[in-house]
Coordinates of C-alpha atoms and ligand atoms in Angstrom, one line a residue:
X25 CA 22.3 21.3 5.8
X26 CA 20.5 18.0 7.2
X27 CA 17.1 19.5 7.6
X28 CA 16.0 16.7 9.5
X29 CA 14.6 17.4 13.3
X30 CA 14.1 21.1 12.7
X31 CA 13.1 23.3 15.6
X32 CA 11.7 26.8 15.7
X33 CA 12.2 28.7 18.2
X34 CA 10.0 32.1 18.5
X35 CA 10.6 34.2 21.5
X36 CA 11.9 37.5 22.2
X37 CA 13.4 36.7 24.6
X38 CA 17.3 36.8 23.3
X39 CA 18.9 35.1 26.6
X40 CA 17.3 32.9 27.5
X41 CA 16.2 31.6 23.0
X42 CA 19.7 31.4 22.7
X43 CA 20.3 29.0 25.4
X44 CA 17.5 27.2 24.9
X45 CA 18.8 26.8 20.8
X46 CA 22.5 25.5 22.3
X47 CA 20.4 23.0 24.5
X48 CA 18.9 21.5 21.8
X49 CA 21.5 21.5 19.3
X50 CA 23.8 19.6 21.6
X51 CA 21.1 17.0 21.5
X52 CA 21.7 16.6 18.2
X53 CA 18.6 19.1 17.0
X54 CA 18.9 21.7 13.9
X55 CA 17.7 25.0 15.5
X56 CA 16.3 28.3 14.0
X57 CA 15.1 31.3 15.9
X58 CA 12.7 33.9 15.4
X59 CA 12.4 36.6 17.7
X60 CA 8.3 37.3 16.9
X61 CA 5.6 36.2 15.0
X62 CA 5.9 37.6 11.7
X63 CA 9.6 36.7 12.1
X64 CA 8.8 33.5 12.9
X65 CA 6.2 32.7 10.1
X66 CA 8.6 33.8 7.5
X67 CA 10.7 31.3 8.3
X68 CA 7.9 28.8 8.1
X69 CA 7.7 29.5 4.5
X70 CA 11.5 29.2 3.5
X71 CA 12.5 26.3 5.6
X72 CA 11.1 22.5 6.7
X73 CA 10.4 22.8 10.2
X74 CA 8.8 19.7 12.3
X75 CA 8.2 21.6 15.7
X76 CA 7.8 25.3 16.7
X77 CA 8.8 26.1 20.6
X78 CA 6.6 29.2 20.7
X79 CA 6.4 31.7 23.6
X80 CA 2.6 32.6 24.5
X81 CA 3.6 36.6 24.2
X82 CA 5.5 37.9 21.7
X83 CA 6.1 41.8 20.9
X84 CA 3.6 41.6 17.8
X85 CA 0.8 38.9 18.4
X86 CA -0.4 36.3 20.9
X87 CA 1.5 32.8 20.4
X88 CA -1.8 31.0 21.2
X89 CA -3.5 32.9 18.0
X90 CA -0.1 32.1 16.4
X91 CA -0.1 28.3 16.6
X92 CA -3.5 28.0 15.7
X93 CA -2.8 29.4 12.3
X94 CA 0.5 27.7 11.8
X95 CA -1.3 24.3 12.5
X96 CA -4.1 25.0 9.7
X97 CA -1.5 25.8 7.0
X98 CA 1.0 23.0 8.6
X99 CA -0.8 20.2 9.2
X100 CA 1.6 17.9 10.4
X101 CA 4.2 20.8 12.2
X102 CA 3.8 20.1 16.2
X103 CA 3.9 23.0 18.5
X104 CA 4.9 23.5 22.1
X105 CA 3.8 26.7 23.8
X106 CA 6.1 28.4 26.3
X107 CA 3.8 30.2 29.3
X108 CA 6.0 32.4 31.1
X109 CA 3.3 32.4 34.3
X110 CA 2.5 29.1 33.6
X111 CA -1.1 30.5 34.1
X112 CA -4.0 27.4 33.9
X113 CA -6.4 29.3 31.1
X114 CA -3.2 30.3 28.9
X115 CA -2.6 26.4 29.0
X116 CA -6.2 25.3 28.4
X117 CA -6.1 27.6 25.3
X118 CA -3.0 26.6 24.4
X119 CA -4.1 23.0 23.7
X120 CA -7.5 24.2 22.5
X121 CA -5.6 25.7 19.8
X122 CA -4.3 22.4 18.5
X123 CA -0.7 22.7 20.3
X124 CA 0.8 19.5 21.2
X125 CA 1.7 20.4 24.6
X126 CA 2.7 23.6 26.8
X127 CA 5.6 24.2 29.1
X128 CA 6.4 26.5 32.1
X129 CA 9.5 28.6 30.6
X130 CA 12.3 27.9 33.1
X131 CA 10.6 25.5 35.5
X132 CA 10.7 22.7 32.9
X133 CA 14.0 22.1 31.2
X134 CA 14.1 18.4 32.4
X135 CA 10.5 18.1 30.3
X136 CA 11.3 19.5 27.3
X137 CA 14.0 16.8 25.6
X138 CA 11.4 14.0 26.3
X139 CA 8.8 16.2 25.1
X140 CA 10.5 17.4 21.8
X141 CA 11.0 13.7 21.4
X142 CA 7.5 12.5 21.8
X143 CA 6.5 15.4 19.4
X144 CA 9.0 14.5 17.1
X145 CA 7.7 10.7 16.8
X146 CA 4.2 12.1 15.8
X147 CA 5.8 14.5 12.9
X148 CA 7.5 11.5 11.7
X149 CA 4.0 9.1 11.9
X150 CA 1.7 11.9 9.9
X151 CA 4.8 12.3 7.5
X152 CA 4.3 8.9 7.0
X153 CA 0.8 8.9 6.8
X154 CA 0.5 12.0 4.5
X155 CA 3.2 10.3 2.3
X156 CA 1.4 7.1 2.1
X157 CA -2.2 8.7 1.5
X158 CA -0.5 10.3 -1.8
X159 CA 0.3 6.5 -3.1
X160 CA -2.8 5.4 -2.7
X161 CA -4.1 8.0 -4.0
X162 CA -2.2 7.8 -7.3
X163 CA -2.4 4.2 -7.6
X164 CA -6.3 4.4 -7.6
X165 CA -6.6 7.4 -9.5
X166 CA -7.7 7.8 -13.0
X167 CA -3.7 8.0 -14.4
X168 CA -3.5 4.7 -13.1
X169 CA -6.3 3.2 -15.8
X170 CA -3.9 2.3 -18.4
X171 CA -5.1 2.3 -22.0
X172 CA -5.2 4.7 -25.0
X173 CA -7.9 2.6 -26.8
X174 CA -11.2 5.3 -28.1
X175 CA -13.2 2.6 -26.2
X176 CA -10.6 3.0 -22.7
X177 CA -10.5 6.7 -22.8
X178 CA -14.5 7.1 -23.4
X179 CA -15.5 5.3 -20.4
X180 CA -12.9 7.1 -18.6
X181 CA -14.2 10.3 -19.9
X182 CA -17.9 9.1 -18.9
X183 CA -16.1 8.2 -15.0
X184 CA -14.6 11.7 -14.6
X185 CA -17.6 13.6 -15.3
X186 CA -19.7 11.7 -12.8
X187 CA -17.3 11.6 -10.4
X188 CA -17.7 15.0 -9.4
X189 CA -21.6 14.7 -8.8
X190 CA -23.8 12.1 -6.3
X191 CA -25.1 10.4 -8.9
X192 CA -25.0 6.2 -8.6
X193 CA -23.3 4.5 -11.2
X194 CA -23.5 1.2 -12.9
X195 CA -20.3 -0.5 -14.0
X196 CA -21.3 -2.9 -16.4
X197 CA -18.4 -5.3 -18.0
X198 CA -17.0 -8.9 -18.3
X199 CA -14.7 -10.0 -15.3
X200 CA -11.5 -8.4 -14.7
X201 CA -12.2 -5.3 -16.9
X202 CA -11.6 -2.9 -14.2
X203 CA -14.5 -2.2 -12.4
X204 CA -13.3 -2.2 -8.9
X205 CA -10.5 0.1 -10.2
X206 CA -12.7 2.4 -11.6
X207 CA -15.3 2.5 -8.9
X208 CA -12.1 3.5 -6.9
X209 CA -10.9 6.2 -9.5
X210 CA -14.3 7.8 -8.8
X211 CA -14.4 7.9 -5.4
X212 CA -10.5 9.3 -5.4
X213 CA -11.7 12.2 -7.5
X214 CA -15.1 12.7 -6.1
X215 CA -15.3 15.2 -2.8
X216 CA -16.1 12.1 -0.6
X217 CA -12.1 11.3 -1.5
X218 CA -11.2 11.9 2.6
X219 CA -13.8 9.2 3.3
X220 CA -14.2 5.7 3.7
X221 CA -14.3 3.3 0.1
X222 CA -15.4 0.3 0.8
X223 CA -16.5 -2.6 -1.5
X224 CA -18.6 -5.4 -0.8
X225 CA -19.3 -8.5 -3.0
X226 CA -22.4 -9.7 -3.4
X227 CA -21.9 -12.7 -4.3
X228 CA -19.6 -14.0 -1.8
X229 CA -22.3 -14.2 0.8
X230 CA -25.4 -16.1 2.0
X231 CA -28.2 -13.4 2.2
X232 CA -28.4 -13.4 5.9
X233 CA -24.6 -12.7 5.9
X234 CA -24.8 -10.2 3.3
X235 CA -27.6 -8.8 5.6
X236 CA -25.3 -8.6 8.4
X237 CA -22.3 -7.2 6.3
X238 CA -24.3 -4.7 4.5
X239 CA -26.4 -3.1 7.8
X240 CA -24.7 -4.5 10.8
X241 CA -27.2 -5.8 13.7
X242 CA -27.8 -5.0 17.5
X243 CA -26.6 -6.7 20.4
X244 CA -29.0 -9.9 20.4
X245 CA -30.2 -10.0 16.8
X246 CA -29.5 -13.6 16.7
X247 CA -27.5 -16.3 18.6
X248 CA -23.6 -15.1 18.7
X249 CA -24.5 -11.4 18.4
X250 CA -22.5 -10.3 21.2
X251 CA -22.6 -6.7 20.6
X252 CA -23.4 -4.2 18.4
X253 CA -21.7 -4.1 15.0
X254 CA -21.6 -1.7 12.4
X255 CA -22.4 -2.5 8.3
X256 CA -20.9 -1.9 5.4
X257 CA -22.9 1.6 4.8
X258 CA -22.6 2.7 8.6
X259 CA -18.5 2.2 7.6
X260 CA -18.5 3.9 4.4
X261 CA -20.8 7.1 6.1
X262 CA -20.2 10.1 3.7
X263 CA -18.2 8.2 1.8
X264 CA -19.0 5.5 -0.9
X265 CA -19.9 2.0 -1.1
X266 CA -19.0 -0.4 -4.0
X267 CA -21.5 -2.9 -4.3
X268 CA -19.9 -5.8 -7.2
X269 CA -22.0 -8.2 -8.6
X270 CA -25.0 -6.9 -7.5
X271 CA -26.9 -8.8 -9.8
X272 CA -26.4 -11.6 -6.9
X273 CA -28.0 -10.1 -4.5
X274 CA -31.1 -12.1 -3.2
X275 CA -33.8 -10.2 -3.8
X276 CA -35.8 -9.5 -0.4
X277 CA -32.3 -7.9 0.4
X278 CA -32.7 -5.7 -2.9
X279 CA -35.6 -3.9 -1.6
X280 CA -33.5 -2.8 1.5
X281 CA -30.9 -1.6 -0.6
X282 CA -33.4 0.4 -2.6
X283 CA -35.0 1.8 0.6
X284 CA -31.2 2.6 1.8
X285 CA -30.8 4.8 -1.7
X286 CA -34.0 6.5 -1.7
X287 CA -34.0 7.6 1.8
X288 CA -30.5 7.1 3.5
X289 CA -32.3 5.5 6.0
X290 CA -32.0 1.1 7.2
X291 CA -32.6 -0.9 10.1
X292 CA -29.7 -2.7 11.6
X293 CA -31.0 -6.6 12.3
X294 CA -32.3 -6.6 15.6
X295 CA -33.2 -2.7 16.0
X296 CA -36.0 -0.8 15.5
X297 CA -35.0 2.8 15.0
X298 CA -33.6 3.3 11.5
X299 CA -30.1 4.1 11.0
X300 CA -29.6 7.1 8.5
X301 CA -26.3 7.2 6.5
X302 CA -25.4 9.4 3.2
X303 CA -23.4 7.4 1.3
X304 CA -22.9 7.3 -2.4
X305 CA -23.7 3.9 -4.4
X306 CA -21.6 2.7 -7.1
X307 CA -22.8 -1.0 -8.3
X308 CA -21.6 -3.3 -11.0
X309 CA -22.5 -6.4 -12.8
X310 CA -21.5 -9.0 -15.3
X311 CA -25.0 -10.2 -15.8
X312 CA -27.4 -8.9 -18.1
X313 CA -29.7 -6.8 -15.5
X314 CA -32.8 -6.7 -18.2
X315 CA -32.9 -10.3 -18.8
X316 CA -32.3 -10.9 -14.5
X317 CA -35.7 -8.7 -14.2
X318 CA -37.3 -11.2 -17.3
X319 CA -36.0 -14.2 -14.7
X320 CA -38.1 -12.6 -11.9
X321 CA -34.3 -12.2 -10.5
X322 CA -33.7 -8.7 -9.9
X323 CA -36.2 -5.4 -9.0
X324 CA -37.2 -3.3 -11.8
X325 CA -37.7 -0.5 -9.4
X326 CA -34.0 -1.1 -8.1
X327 CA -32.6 -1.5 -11.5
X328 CA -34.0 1.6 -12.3
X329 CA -32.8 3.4 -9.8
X330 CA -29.1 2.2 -10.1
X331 CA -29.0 2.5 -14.0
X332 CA -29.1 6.3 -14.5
X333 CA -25.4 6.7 -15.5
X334 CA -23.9 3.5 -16.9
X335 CA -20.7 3.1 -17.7
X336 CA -19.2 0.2 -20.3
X337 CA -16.4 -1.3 -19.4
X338 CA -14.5 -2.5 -22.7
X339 CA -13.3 -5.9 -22.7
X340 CA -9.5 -6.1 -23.5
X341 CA -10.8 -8.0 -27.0
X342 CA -12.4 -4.7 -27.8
X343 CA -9.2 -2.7 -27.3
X344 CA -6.4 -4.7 -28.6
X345 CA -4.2 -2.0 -29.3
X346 CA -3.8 -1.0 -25.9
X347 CA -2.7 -4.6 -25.1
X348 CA 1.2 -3.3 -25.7
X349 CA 1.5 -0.8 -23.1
X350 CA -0.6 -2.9 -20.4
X351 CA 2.1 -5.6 -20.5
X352 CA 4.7 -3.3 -20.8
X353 CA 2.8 -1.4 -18.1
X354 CA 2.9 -4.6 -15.6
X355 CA 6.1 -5.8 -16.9
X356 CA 7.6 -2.9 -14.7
X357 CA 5.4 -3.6 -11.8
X358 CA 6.6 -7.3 -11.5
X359 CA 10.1 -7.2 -12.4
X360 CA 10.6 -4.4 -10.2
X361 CA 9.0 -6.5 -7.2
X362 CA 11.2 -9.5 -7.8
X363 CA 14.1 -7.4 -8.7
X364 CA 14.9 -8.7 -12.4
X365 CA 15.9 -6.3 -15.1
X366 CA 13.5 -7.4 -18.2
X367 CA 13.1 -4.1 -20.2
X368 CA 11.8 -5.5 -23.8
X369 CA 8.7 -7.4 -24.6
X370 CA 9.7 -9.9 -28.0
X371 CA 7.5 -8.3 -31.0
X372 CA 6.2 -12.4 -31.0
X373 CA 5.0 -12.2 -27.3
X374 CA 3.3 -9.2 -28.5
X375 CA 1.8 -10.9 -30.9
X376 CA 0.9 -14.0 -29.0
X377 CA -1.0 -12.0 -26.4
X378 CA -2.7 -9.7 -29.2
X379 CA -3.9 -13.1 -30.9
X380 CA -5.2 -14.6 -27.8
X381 CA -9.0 -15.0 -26.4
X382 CA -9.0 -13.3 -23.1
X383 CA -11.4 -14.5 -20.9
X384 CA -10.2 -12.9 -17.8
X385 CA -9.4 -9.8 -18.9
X386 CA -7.0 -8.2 -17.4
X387 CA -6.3 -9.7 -14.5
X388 CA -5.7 -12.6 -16.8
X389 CA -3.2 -10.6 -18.7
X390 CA -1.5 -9.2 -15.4
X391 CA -1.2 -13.3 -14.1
X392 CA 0.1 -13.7 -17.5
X393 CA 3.1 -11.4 -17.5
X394 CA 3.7 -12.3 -13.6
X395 CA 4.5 -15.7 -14.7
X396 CA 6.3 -15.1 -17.9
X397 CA 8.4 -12.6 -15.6
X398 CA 9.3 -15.3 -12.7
X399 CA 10.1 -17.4 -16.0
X400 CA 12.7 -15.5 -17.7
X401 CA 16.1 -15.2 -17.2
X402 CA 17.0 -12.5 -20.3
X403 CA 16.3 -9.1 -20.2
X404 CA 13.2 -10.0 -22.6
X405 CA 10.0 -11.5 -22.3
X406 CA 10.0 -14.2 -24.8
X407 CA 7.0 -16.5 -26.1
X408 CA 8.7 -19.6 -24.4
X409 CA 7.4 -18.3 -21.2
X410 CA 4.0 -18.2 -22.1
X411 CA 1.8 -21.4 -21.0
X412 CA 1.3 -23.8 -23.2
X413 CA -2.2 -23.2 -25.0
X414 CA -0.7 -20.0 -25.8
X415 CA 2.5 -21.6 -27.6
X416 CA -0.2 -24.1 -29.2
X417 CA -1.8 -20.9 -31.0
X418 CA 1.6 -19.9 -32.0
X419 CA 2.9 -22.9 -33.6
X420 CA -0.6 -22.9 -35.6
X421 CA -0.2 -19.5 -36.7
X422 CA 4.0 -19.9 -38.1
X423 CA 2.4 -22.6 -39.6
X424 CA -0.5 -20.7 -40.7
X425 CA 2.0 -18.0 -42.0
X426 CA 4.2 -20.0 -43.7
X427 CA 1.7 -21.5 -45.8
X428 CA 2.4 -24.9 -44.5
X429 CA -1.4 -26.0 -45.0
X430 CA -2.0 -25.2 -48.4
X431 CA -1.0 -28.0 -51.0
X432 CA 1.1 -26.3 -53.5
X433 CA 3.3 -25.1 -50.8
X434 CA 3.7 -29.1 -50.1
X435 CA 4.3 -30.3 -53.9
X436 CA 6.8 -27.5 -54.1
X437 CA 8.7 -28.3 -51.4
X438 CA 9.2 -31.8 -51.9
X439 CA 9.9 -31.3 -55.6
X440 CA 12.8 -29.1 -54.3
X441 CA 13.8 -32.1 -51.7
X442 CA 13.8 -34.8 -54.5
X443 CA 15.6 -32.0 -56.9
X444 CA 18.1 -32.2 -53.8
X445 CA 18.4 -35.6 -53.8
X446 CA 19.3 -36.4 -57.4
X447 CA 22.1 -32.9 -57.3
X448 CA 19.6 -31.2 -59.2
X449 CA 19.2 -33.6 -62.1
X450 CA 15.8 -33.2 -63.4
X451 CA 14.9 -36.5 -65.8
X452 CA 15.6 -38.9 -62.4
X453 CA 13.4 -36.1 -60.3
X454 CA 11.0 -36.8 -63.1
X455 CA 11.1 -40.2 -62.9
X456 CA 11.3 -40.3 -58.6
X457 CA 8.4 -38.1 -58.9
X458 CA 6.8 -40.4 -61.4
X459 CA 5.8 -37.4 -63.9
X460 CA 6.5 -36.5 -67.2
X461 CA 10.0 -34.1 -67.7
X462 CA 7.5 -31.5 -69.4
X463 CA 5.9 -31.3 -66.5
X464 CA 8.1 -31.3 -64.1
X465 CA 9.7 -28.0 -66.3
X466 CA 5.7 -26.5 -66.0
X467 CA 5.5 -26.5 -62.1
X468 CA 9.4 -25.9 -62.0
X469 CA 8.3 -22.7 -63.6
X470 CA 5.2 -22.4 -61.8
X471 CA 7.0 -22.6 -58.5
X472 CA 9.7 -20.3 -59.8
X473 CA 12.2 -23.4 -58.7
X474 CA 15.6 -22.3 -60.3
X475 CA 18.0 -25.7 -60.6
X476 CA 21.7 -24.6 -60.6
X477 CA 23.7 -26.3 -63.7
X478 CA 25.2 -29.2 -62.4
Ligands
ATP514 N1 -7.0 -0.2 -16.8 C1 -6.2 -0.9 -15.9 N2 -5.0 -0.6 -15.8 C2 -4.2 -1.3 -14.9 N3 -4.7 -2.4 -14.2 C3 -5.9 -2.7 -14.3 C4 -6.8 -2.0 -15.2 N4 -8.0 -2.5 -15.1 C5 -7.9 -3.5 -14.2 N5 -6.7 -3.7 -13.8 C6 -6.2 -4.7 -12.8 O1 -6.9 -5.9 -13.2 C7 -7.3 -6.6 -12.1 C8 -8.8 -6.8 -12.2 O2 -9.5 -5.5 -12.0 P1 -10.8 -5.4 -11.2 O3 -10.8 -6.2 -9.9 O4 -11.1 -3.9 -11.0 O5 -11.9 -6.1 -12.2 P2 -13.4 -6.3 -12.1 O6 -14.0 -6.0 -13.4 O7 -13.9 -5.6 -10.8 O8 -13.4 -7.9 -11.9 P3 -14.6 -8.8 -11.2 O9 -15.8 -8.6 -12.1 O10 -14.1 -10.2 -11.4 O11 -14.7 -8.4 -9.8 C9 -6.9 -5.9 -10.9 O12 -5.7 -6.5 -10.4 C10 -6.6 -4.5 -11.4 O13 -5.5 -3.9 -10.7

């Protein structure tokens, strides 16, 4: 059975629930009944139902009580209470209890269609929603961190634990390590998860901006401050804030920030009662924080206060090993959003990437495999499709392999090329090479060279 559009109907009333279940079947609705509560809740539990039609009295419990407790364990069921009296406090109280509507039973079978309809449409939008909210919240959670590596998995270890406490966090690590990923992996497992994340970076602003972005100002703070607006930490209230490279941020503006996490409290630009907020900080950096305090560039106090629980992001150097399944990993990602089938990764791709110095990290490595993925046409990733400096590395190290540098390697294999030329006669190779035939017979030994007889 299509359990789409389901409707519960819970009434006692046998009449006049069975004609209201024809009515909506013929508009194309799949209808269960329930003649009272208990009834009625059972079948909440075997079946997917998107709307319960409930009448306010029922032989075994108020339909008021009832909807408020089917709407705490089903979220996104709607409910439409029947009033037989069409009495106003039964109708206040049946909204107060989280119904989406109420009807007058009998006086408003014209309504009801349109009204199953509307209710319908917001079923369908916090289906959506609910199903969208469980993406995100797998792609930013820890599972997503891909990586096997001792170095990987301890930092992730280190990011679970902390997760589940207050505590601010420093994510130290070169570019493109992850820390925005893991900032977000904490906040998805902390219990500030149903709350705002939101990131800021420090270094993409002037520090009057940054002002502005971080705390928000009051109507008239400055010239083009048309109203009130709202920062960064008013927007992540209860919640967390991600503040990358915060080793940029000018340092008047530091000393805020440090009030902000020792008291919750700021002023907006342009007011003069202080804001409170409880967010909680995670920060990170590519800069060497001890050596920006030497420079007179960043607050001791501040940089105590941030550094409790560090957290080391490997660079994908350090963790080589996991560099197989991270391709593999974003192989998947882009050739299923172009729609190629590449399933294998050449063992010399593989080897290519493992030799290569990566800068970026992996963001490099995911631009990487996004462009050998638009490249190829096979259903493997070849080393072809890599850019050039890459290819330069590889040529260097089949040469490096193959022992084309080292000099004995030469001599033997133009001794074999003039053996060649003269059909494997070895007093003219002698005399080409211009050596004696004894020693030609020494380094055709030495090189284990075996002339057929001609
Ligand atoms: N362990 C991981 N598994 C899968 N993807 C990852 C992982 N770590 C990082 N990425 C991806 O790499 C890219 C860079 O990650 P992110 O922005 O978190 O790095 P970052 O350290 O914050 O960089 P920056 O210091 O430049 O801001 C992103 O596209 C992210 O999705």
């Amino acid at each position: 059975m299509n359990m789409a559009n389901t409707i519960l109907i819970i009434d006692d009333e046998v009449k006049l629930r069975s004609l209201l279940a024809k009515m909506l079947m013929l508009e194309g609705f799949e209808v269960l009944q329930a003649g009272d509560g208990k009834s009625g809740l059972k079948k909440l539990e075997q079946q997917n139902i998107d709307i319960v039609l409930c009448d306010v009295k029922l032989p075994d419990e108020n339909g008021i009580e009832l909807s408020a407790a089917i709407k705490q364990k089903y979220p996104t069921i709607e409910i439409i209470l029947m009033t037989a009296y069409g009495t106003i406090p039964d109708s206040v109280k049946a909204i107060k209890s989280g119904a989406f509507d109420y009807i007058t039973k009998g006086d408003d079978n014209l309504k009801i269609i349109p009204l199953l309809h509307r209710a319908m449409d917001k079923v369908k939008l916090a289906k959506r929603v609910q199903q969208l909210e469980k993406q995100l919240v797998h792609k930013y959670a820890f599972d997503s961190i891909i990586g096997k590596s001792t170095v990987i998995q301890q930092a992730i270890d280190a990011a679970k634990r902390v997760a589940q406490t207050d505590a601010t966090v420093l994510l130290l690590g070169e570019t493109g390590t992850g820390k925005e990923v893991f900032a977000q992996a904490i906040h998805q497992a902390s219990k500030r998860k149903q709350n705002n994340f939101v990131a800021v970076n420090c270094s993409a602003f002037s520090k009057d901006l940054l002002e502005n972005e971080l705390f928000g100002h009051k109507m008239g703070a400055f010239t083009g401050a048309t109203k009130d607006a709202k920062g960064i930490f008013e927007e992540a209230n209860e919640g967390t804030i991600f503040l990358d490279e915060i080793g940029e941020m000018p340092i008047d503006l530091q000393a805020k920030l440090l009030r902000v996490i020792e008291t919750g409290e700021f002023l907006k630009l342009g007011d003069t009662v202080p804001t409170k907020v409880n967010v909680r900080l995670i920060a990170a950096t590519n800069r060497d924080l001890k050596q920006e305090i030497l420079n007179g560039k960043f607050r001791e106090d501040l940089y105590y206060r941030i550094s409790v629980f560090q957290i080391q992001l490997p660079s994908l150097c350090e963790r080589l090993e996991d560099i197989p399944v991270i391709a593999a990993y974003f192989l998947k990602h882009f050739s299923e959003k172009i729609n190629k089938k590449i399933e294998n990764i050449s063992p010399d791709y593989i080897q290519l990437l493992q030799n290569h110095t990566w800068k970026g990290n992996i963001r490099e490595l995911k631009n990487i495999i996004e462009r050998s993925v638009i490249l190829t046409d096979s259903d493997v990733l070849q080393p072809e499709t890599l850019p050039i400096d890459f290819l330069q590395d590889f040529n260097r190290d089949t040469m490096h392999q193959s022992g084309i540098f080292d000099l004995a390697s030469v001599e033997k294999a133009h001794i074999q090329k003039v053996l060649q030329y003269t059909g494997g006669n070895k007093t003219e190779t002698a005399r080409l090479l211009n050596i004696a035939l004894t020693t030609l017979y020494r380094k055709l030994e030495e090189y284990k060279i075996s002339v057929s007889p001609q």
